[in-house]
Amino acid sequence: MKKQIANYQVSLKAILKNSAWETLILKEPEESYATYWKYDFPGWRIDEDEFEVHYLDILRREIKEELWEKIKVELSKKPVAIWRHKSSHNIVFYVVFEWNILNEDIEISFEHNDFEFVKLEEIILEDYFKSWMLEVAKMYLWK
């Protein structure tokens, strides 16, 4: 019997660090809590029309959409975590990069309610993240 090849959507996420080595997390709307997570990292899925666009440019676009056009970041080209998640309607493969925030000129988009900077290694991850986002945070910290 021939195995079925999985079809994945790809999502790019950024762990953004400020000068104090705190990580920026974005608060999700409360209606998202039950099915997703409480906090998120910036980024999202690659759009179909972005096949020819470099993946770091896609992530840069997402960051600017979610955190305001004036934010400046310094990027790392190597992933710091990967994860996959299967829901009832799709499978998503997450690739996570760590970037430094060069200015903290942040103004979040309508997609999130608020943001804060935390030291991931000092918080109880389960109080902030659920589901696959929790697993991404754990993988990033190698817990």
Short mmCIF file of N, CA and C in Angstrom, two decimals:
data_model
loop_
_atom_site.label_atom_id
_atom_site.label_comp_id
_atom_site.label_asym_id
_atom_site.label_seq_id
_atom_site.Cartn_x
_atom_site.Cartn_y
_atom_site.Cartn_z
N MET A 1 0.84 -1.18 0.00
CA MET A 1 0.00 0.00 0.00
C MET A 1 0.89 1.25 0.00
N LYS A 2 0.60 2.15 -0.92
CA LYS A 2 1.38 3.38 -1.04
C LYS A 2 0.97 4.38 0.04
N LYS A 3 1.98 4.98 0.70
CA LYS A 3 1.72 5.96 1.75
C LYS A 3 1.25 7.28 1.13
N GLN A 4 0.34 7.92 1.83
CA GLN A 4 -0.15 9.24 1.43
C GLN A 4 0.86 10.31 1.84
N ILE A 5 1.25 11.17 0.94
CA ILE A 5 2.16 12.27 1.25
C ILE A 5 1.35 13.39 1.89
N ALA A 6 1.85 13.89 3.03
CA ALA A 6 1.15 14.95 3.75
C ALA A 6 1.30 16.28 3.03
N ASN A 7 0.26 17.07 3.03
CA ASN A 7 0.29 18.43 2.50
C ASN A 7 0.33 19.39 3.68
N TYR A 8 1.39 20.19 3.75
CA TYR A 8 1.60 21.11 4.86
C TYR A 8 1.45 22.55 4.41
N GLN A 9 0.92 23.37 5.29
CA GLN A 9 1.06 24.81 5.17
C GLN A 9 2.30 25.15 5.98
N VAL A 10 3.02 26.19 5.58
CA VAL A 10 4.23 26.59 6.30
C VAL A 10 3.97 27.93 6.97
N SER A 11 4.31 28.00 8.25
CA SER A 11 4.17 29.22 9.03
C SER A 11 5.55 29.65 9.52
N LEU A 12 5.85 30.92 9.39
CA LEU A 12 7.10 31.49 9.86
C LEU A 12 6.81 32.33 11.10
N LYS A 13 7.55 32.09 12.15
CA LYS A 13 7.36 32.82 13.41
C LYS A 13 8.68 33.43 13.84
N ALA A 14 8.59 34.53 14.62
CA ALA A 14 9.79 35.21 15.10
C ALA A 14 9.76 35.35 16.61
N ILE A 15 10.85 34.95 17.23
CA ILE A 15 11.06 35.23 18.64
C ILE A 15 11.92 36.48 18.66
N LEU A 16 11.30 37.59 19.05
CA LEU A 16 11.96 38.89 19.01
C LEU A 16 12.48 39.25 20.39
N LYS A 17 13.77 39.54 20.49
CA LYS A 17 14.42 39.87 21.76
C LYS A 17 14.78 41.35 21.80
N ASN A 18 14.53 41.98 22.95
CA ASN A 18 14.96 43.37 23.12
C ASN A 18 16.37 43.40 23.72
N SER A 19 16.86 44.58 24.03
CA SER A 19 18.23 44.71 24.54
C SER A 19 18.42 44.06 25.91
N ALA A 20 17.34 43.84 26.65
CA ALA A 20 17.41 43.15 27.95
C ALA A 20 17.22 41.64 27.80
N TRP A 21 17.21 41.15 26.58
CA TRP A 21 17.01 39.74 26.26
C TRP A 21 15.64 39.22 26.68
N GLU A 22 14.67 40.12 26.69
CA GLU A 22 13.29 39.73 26.93
C GLU A 22 12.64 39.45 25.58
N THR A 23 11.69 38.54 25.59
CA THR A 23 11.00 38.14 24.36
C THR A 23 9.66 38.85 24.25
N LEU A 24 9.38 39.36 23.07
CA LEU A 24 8.10 40.01 22.81
C LEU A 24 7.04 38.94 22.57
N ILE A 25 5.95 39.02 23.33
CA ILE A 25 4.81 38.13 23.09
C ILE A 25 3.58 38.98 22.86
N LEU A 26 2.70 38.50 22.00
CA LEU A 26 1.51 39.24 21.60
C LEU A 26 0.28 38.58 22.20
N LYS A 27 -0.54 39.36 22.87
CA LYS A 27 -1.74 38.81 23.51
C LYS A 27 -2.84 38.61 22.48
N GLU A 28 -3.39 37.42 22.50
CA GLU A 28 -4.48 37.06 21.60
C GLU A 28 -5.82 37.56 22.13
N PRO A 29 -6.77 37.81 21.25
CA PRO A 29 -8.13 38.14 21.72
C PRO A 29 -8.69 36.99 22.56
N GLU A 30 -9.47 37.32 23.58
CA GLU A 30 -9.97 36.28 24.49
C GLU A 30 -10.77 35.19 23.80
N GLU A 31 -11.45 35.51 22.71
CA GLU A 31 -12.21 34.47 22.01
C GLU A 31 -11.31 33.40 21.39
N SER A 32 -10.02 33.66 21.28
CA SER A 32 -9.08 32.68 20.75
C SER A 32 -8.58 31.71 21.81
N TYR A 33 -8.72 32.06 23.09
CA TYR A 33 -8.13 31.26 24.16
C TYR A 33 -8.57 29.80 24.15
N ALA A 34 -9.82 29.55 23.91
CA ALA A 34 -10.35 28.19 24.04
C ALA A 34 -9.74 27.24 23.02
N THR A 35 -9.52 27.72 21.81
CA THR A 35 -9.03 26.81 20.77
C THR A 35 -7.56 26.98 20.44
N TYR A 36 -6.98 28.11 20.75
CA TYR A 36 -5.60 28.34 20.37
C TYR A 36 -4.70 28.55 21.58
N TRP A 37 -4.38 29.77 21.91
CA TRP A 37 -3.41 30.07 22.95
C TRP A 37 -3.70 31.44 23.52
N LYS A 38 -3.03 31.79 24.58
CA LYS A 38 -3.21 33.11 25.18
C LYS A 38 -2.29 34.14 24.53
N TYR A 39 -1.06 33.75 24.29
CA TYR A 39 -0.07 34.63 23.67
C TYR A 39 0.50 33.97 22.43
N ASP A 40 1.04 34.81 21.57
CA ASP A 40 1.55 34.36 20.28
C ASP A 40 2.89 35.03 20.04
N PHE A 41 3.65 34.48 19.11
CA PHE A 41 4.84 35.12 18.60
C PHE A 41 4.48 35.73 17.25
N PRO A 42 5.12 36.82 16.84
CA PRO A 42 4.80 37.43 15.54
C PRO A 42 5.06 36.46 14.38
N GLY A 43 4.27 36.61 13.33
CA GLY A 43 4.42 35.81 12.13
C GLY A 43 3.15 35.07 11.78
N TRP A 44 3.16 34.43 10.60
CA TRP A 44 1.99 33.67 10.15
C TRP A 44 2.38 32.81 8.97
N ARG A 45 1.42 32.30 8.29
CA ARG A 45 1.64 31.36 7.20
C ARG A 45 2.09 32.05 5.91
N ILE A 46 2.81 31.28 5.11
CA ILE A 46 3.24 31.77 3.81
C ILE A 46 2.03 31.73 2.87
N ASP A 47 1.77 32.84 2.20
CA ASP A 47 0.67 32.91 1.25
C ASP A 47 1.04 32.21 -0.05
N GLU A 48 0.04 31.72 -0.76
CA GLU A 48 0.27 31.00 -2.01
C GLU A 48 1.02 31.86 -3.04
N ASP A 49 0.73 33.14 -3.09
CA ASP A 49 1.37 34.00 -4.08
C ASP A 49 2.79 34.44 -3.67
N GLU A 50 3.30 33.93 -2.55
CA GLU A 50 4.63 34.30 -2.07
C GLU A 50 5.68 33.22 -2.34
N PHE A 51 5.40 32.32 -3.25
CA PHE A 51 6.31 31.22 -3.52
C PHE A 51 7.69 31.71 -3.94
N GLU A 52 7.77 32.77 -4.71
CA GLU A 52 9.05 33.29 -5.20
C GLU A 52 9.71 34.27 -4.21
N VAL A 53 9.04 34.62 -3.13
CA VAL A 53 9.55 35.59 -2.17
C VAL A 53 10.43 34.87 -1.15
N HIS A 54 11.58 35.46 -0.83
CA HIS A 54 12.48 34.86 0.16
C HIS A 54 11.75 34.75 1.50
N TYR A 55 11.93 33.64 2.18
CA TYR A 55 11.19 33.39 3.41
C TYR A 55 11.44 34.44 4.49
N LEU A 56 12.66 34.99 4.57
CA LEU A 56 12.92 36.03 5.57
C LEU A 56 12.21 37.33 5.22
N ASP A 57 12.01 37.60 3.94
CA ASP A 57 11.24 38.78 3.53
C ASP A 57 9.76 38.61 3.88
N ILE A 58 9.28 37.38 3.79
CA ILE A 58 7.89 37.11 4.18
C ILE A 58 7.73 37.37 5.68
N LEU A 59 8.66 36.87 6.47
CA LEU A 59 8.59 37.08 7.92
C LEU A 59 8.74 38.55 8.26
N ARG A 60 9.61 39.25 7.56
CA ARG A 60 9.78 40.69 7.77
C ARG A 60 8.46 41.42 7.51
N ARG A 61 7.76 41.04 6.45
CA ARG A 61 6.46 41.63 6.12
C ARG A 61 5.46 41.38 7.23
N GLU A 62 5.42 40.16 7.72
CA GLU A 62 4.49 39.82 8.80
C GLU A 62 4.77 40.63 10.06
N ILE A 63 6.03 40.78 10.40
CA ILE A 63 6.40 41.55 11.58
C ILE A 63 5.95 43.00 11.42
N LYS A 64 6.17 43.57 10.26
CA LYS A 64 5.77 44.96 10.03
C LYS A 64 4.24 45.11 10.06
N GLU A 65 3.52 44.10 9.57
CA GLU A 65 2.06 44.14 9.61
C GLU A 65 1.54 44.07 11.05
N GLU A 66 2.17 43.24 11.87
CA GLU A 66 1.67 43.03 13.23
C GLU A 66 2.22 44.03 14.24
N LEU A 67 3.40 44.62 13.96
CA LEU A 67 4.07 45.44 14.96
C LEU A 67 4.42 46.84 14.48
N TRP A 68 3.87 47.27 13.42
CA TRP A 68 4.04 48.63 12.92
C TRP A 68 5.23 48.72 11.98
N GLU A 69 5.08 49.54 11.02
CA GLU A 69 6.07 49.72 9.95
C GLU A 69 7.42 50.22 10.46
N LYS A 70 7.45 50.95 11.56
CA LYS A 70 8.70 51.57 12.03
C LYS A 70 9.61 50.64 12.82
N ILE A 71 9.13 49.45 13.15
CA ILE A 71 9.98 48.55 13.94
C ILE A 71 11.20 48.12 13.11
N LYS A 72 12.34 48.05 13.78
CA LYS A 72 13.57 47.63 13.12
C LYS A 72 14.08 46.39 13.83
N VAL A 73 14.46 45.38 13.03
CA VAL A 73 14.94 44.13 13.59
C VAL A 73 16.22 43.69 12.89
N GLU A 74 17.01 42.92 13.61
CA GLU A 74 18.21 42.32 13.06
C GLU A 74 17.96 40.81 13.06
N LEU A 75 18.10 40.20 11.92
CA LEU A 75 17.65 38.83 11.81
C LEU A 75 18.77 37.80 11.83
N SER A 76 18.38 36.63 12.25
CA SER A 76 19.23 35.45 12.17
C SER A 76 18.67 34.58 11.05
N LYS A 77 19.53 34.04 10.24
CA LYS A 77 19.08 33.25 9.09
C LYS A 77 18.83 31.79 9.42
N LYS A 78 19.18 31.37 10.63
CA LYS A 78 19.02 29.97 11.01
C LYS A 78 17.82 29.81 11.94
N PRO A 79 16.99 28.81 11.69
CA PRO A 79 15.86 28.56 12.59
C PRO A 79 16.34 28.16 13.98
N VAL A 80 15.55 28.54 14.99
CA VAL A 80 15.86 28.19 16.38
C VAL A 80 14.89 27.14 16.92
N ALA A 81 13.80 26.91 16.20
CA ALA A 81 12.84 25.88 16.60
C ALA A 81 11.98 25.53 15.40
N ILE A 82 11.49 24.31 15.39
CA ILE A 82 10.52 23.89 14.38
C ILE A 82 9.45 23.07 15.09
N TRP A 83 8.27 23.04 14.52
CA TRP A 83 7.19 22.27 15.10
C TRP A 83 6.15 22.01 14.03
N ARG A 84 5.34 21.01 14.23
CA ARG A 84 4.22 20.76 13.32
C ARG A 84 2.98 20.54 14.16
N HIS A 85 1.86 20.92 13.59
CA HIS A 85 0.59 20.87 14.30
C HIS A 85 -0.49 20.41 13.33
N LYS A 86 -1.30 19.49 13.78
CA LYS A 86 -2.39 19.00 12.95
C LYS A 86 -3.71 19.39 13.61
N SER A 87 -4.51 20.12 12.87
CA SER A 87 -5.85 20.45 13.35
C SER A 87 -6.86 19.65 12.53
N SER A 88 -8.12 19.90 12.73
CA SER A 88 -9.14 19.15 12.01
C SER A 88 -9.18 19.48 10.52
N HIS A 89 -8.62 20.64 10.12
CA HIS A 89 -8.72 21.03 8.71
C HIS A 89 -7.39 21.25 8.00
N ASN A 90 -6.25 21.16 8.70
CA ASN A 90 -4.98 21.30 8.00
C ASN A 90 -3.82 20.86 8.88
N ILE A 91 -2.64 20.79 8.27
CA ILE A 91 -1.40 20.48 8.97
C ILE A 91 -0.48 21.67 8.71
N VAL A 92 0.12 22.18 9.78
CA VAL A 92 0.99 23.35 9.65
C VAL A 92 2.38 22.98 10.16
N PHE A 93 3.38 23.37 9.39
CA PHE A 93 4.77 23.19 9.78
C PHE A 93 5.31 24.57 10.13
N TYR A 94 5.80 24.73 11.37
CA TYR A 94 6.27 26.02 11.86
C TYR A 94 7.79 26.07 11.86
N VAL A 95 8.33 27.17 11.35
CA VAL A 95 9.76 27.43 11.37
C VAL A 95 9.93 28.74 12.13
N VAL A 96 10.73 28.70 13.21
CA VAL A 96 10.85 29.83 14.12
C VAL A 96 12.27 30.38 14.09
N PHE A 97 12.36 31.70 13.97
CA PHE A 97 13.64 32.40 13.92
C PHE A 97 13.74 33.34 15.11
N GLU A 98 14.97 33.60 15.54
CA GLU A 98 15.20 34.56 16.62
C GLU A 98 15.80 35.82 16.01
N TRP A 99 15.20 36.96 16.32
CA TRP A 99 15.67 38.25 15.81
C TRP A 99 15.82 39.21 16.97
N ASN A 100 16.72 40.16 16.82
CA ASN A 100 16.89 41.22 17.81
C ASN A 100 16.09 42.44 17.39
N ILE A 101 15.41 43.03 18.33
CA ILE A 101 14.69 44.28 18.08
C ILE A 101 15.68 45.43 18.28
N LEU A 102 15.83 46.26 17.27
CA LEU A 102 16.79 47.36 17.34
C LEU A 102 16.16 48.63 17.89
N ASN A 103 14.84 48.71 17.81
CA ASN A 103 14.12 49.81 18.45
C ASN A 103 12.83 49.22 19.01
N GLU A 104 12.30 49.83 20.02
CA GLU A 104 11.08 49.28 20.61
C GLU A 104 9.89 50.15 20.27
N ASP A 105 9.86 50.61 19.05
CA ASP A 105 8.78 51.44 18.53
C ASP A 105 7.67 50.50 18.04
N ILE A 106 6.89 49.99 18.97
CA ILE A 106 5.91 48.95 18.67
C ILE A 106 4.50 49.48 18.80
N GLU A 107 3.72 49.18 17.80
CA GLU A 107 2.29 49.49 17.82
C GLU A 107 1.60 48.30 17.18
N ILE A 108 0.90 47.51 17.98
CA ILE A 108 0.35 46.25 17.46
C ILE A 108 -0.86 46.49 16.57
N SER A 109 -1.08 45.54 15.68
CA SER A 109 -2.20 45.62 14.75
C SER A 109 -3.49 45.14 15.44
N PHE A 110 -4.56 45.14 14.69
CA PHE A 110 -5.87 44.70 15.19
C PHE A 110 -5.90 43.21 15.52
N GLU A 111 -4.90 42.45 15.08
CA GLU A 111 -4.88 41.00 15.28
C GLU A 111 -4.64 40.59 16.73
N HIS A 112 -4.09 41.52 17.53
CA HIS A 112 -3.76 41.22 18.92
C HIS A 112 -4.28 42.32 19.83
N ASN A 113 -4.46 41.99 21.10
CA ASN A 113 -4.99 42.95 22.08
C ASN A 113 -3.92 43.77 22.77
N ASP A 114 -2.74 43.17 22.96
CA ASP A 114 -1.70 43.84 23.73
C ASP A 114 -0.40 43.08 23.49
N PHE A 115 0.67 43.58 24.09
CA PHE A 115 1.95 42.88 24.02
C PHE A 115 2.69 43.10 25.33
N GLU A 116 3.66 42.25 25.56
CA GLU A 116 4.55 42.45 26.69
C GLU A 116 5.88 41.77 26.40
N PHE A 117 6.89 42.16 27.15
CA PHE A 117 8.19 41.53 27.07
C PHE A 117 8.36 40.66 28.30
N VAL A 118 8.77 39.41 28.09
CA VAL A 118 8.99 38.47 29.20
C VAL A 118 10.31 37.73 28.98
N LYS A 119 10.84 37.22 30.06
CA LYS A 119 11.99 36.31 29.96
C LYS A 119 11.41 34.91 29.95
N LEU A 120 11.40 34.28 28.79
CA LEU A 120 10.77 32.98 28.64
C LEU A 120 11.29 31.95 29.64
N GLU A 121 12.58 32.03 29.94
CA GLU A 121 13.16 31.05 30.86
C GLU A 121 12.74 31.28 32.31
N GLU A 122 12.09 32.41 32.60
CA GLU A 122 11.69 32.72 33.98
C GLU A 122 10.18 32.64 34.22
N ILE A 123 9.40 32.41 33.18
CA ILE A 123 7.94 32.33 33.35
C ILE A 123 7.49 30.88 33.33
N ILE A 124 6.29 30.65 33.81
CA ILE A 124 5.65 29.33 33.66
C ILE A 124 5.00 29.35 32.29
N LEU A 125 5.58 28.64 31.35
CA LEU A 125 5.14 28.71 29.95
C LEU A 125 3.66 28.38 29.79
N GLU A 126 3.15 27.43 30.58
CA GLU A 126 1.75 27.03 30.47
C GLU A 126 0.79 28.15 30.87
N ASP A 127 1.25 29.14 31.61
CA ASP A 127 0.40 30.28 31.96
C ASP A 127 0.24 31.24 30.79
N TYR A 128 1.11 31.13 29.80
CA TYR A 128 1.10 32.05 28.67
C TYR A 128 0.74 31.39 27.34
N PHE A 129 1.10 30.12 27.18
CA PHE A 129 0.94 29.46 25.89
C PHE A 129 0.15 28.17 26.04
N LYS A 130 -0.50 27.78 24.95
CA LYS A 130 -1.24 26.53 24.88
C LYS A 130 -0.87 25.82 23.59
N SER A 131 -1.21 24.56 23.53
CA SER A 131 -1.16 23.79 22.30
C SER A 131 0.22 23.84 21.65
N TRP A 132 0.25 24.01 20.34
CA TRP A 132 1.51 23.97 19.61
C TRP A 132 2.41 25.15 19.98
N MET A 133 1.84 26.31 20.36
CA MET A 133 2.67 27.46 20.73
C MET A 133 3.48 27.15 21.99
N LEU A 134 2.89 26.40 22.90
CA LEU A 134 3.60 25.95 24.09
C LEU A 134 4.77 25.05 23.69
N GLU A 135 4.53 24.15 22.76
CA GLU A 135 5.58 23.24 22.31
C GLU A 135 6.71 24.00 21.61
N VAL A 136 6.37 25.03 20.84
CA VAL A 136 7.39 25.85 20.19
C VAL A 136 8.25 26.55 21.24
N ALA A 137 7.62 27.13 22.26
CA ALA A 137 8.36 27.81 23.32
C ALA A 137 9.28 26.84 24.06
N LYS A 138 8.79 25.63 24.34
CA LYS A 138 9.60 24.62 25.00
C LYS A 138 10.78 24.19 24.12
N MET A 139 10.52 24.01 22.82
CA MET A 139 11.59 23.61 21.94
C MET A 139 12.65 24.70 21.86
N TYR A 140 12.21 25.94 21.80
CA TYR A 140 13.15 27.06 21.75
C TYR A 140 14.05 27.06 22.98
N LEU A 141 13.48 26.78 24.14
CA LEU A 141 14.25 26.75 25.38
C LEU A 141 14.89 25.39 25.65
N TRP A 142 14.61 24.42 24.80
CA TRP A 142 15.10 23.05 24.94
C TRP A 142 14.66 22.43 26.26
N LYS A 143 13.36 22.59 26.58
CA LYS A 143 12.81 22.00 27.80
C LYS A 143 12.16 20.67 27.47
#
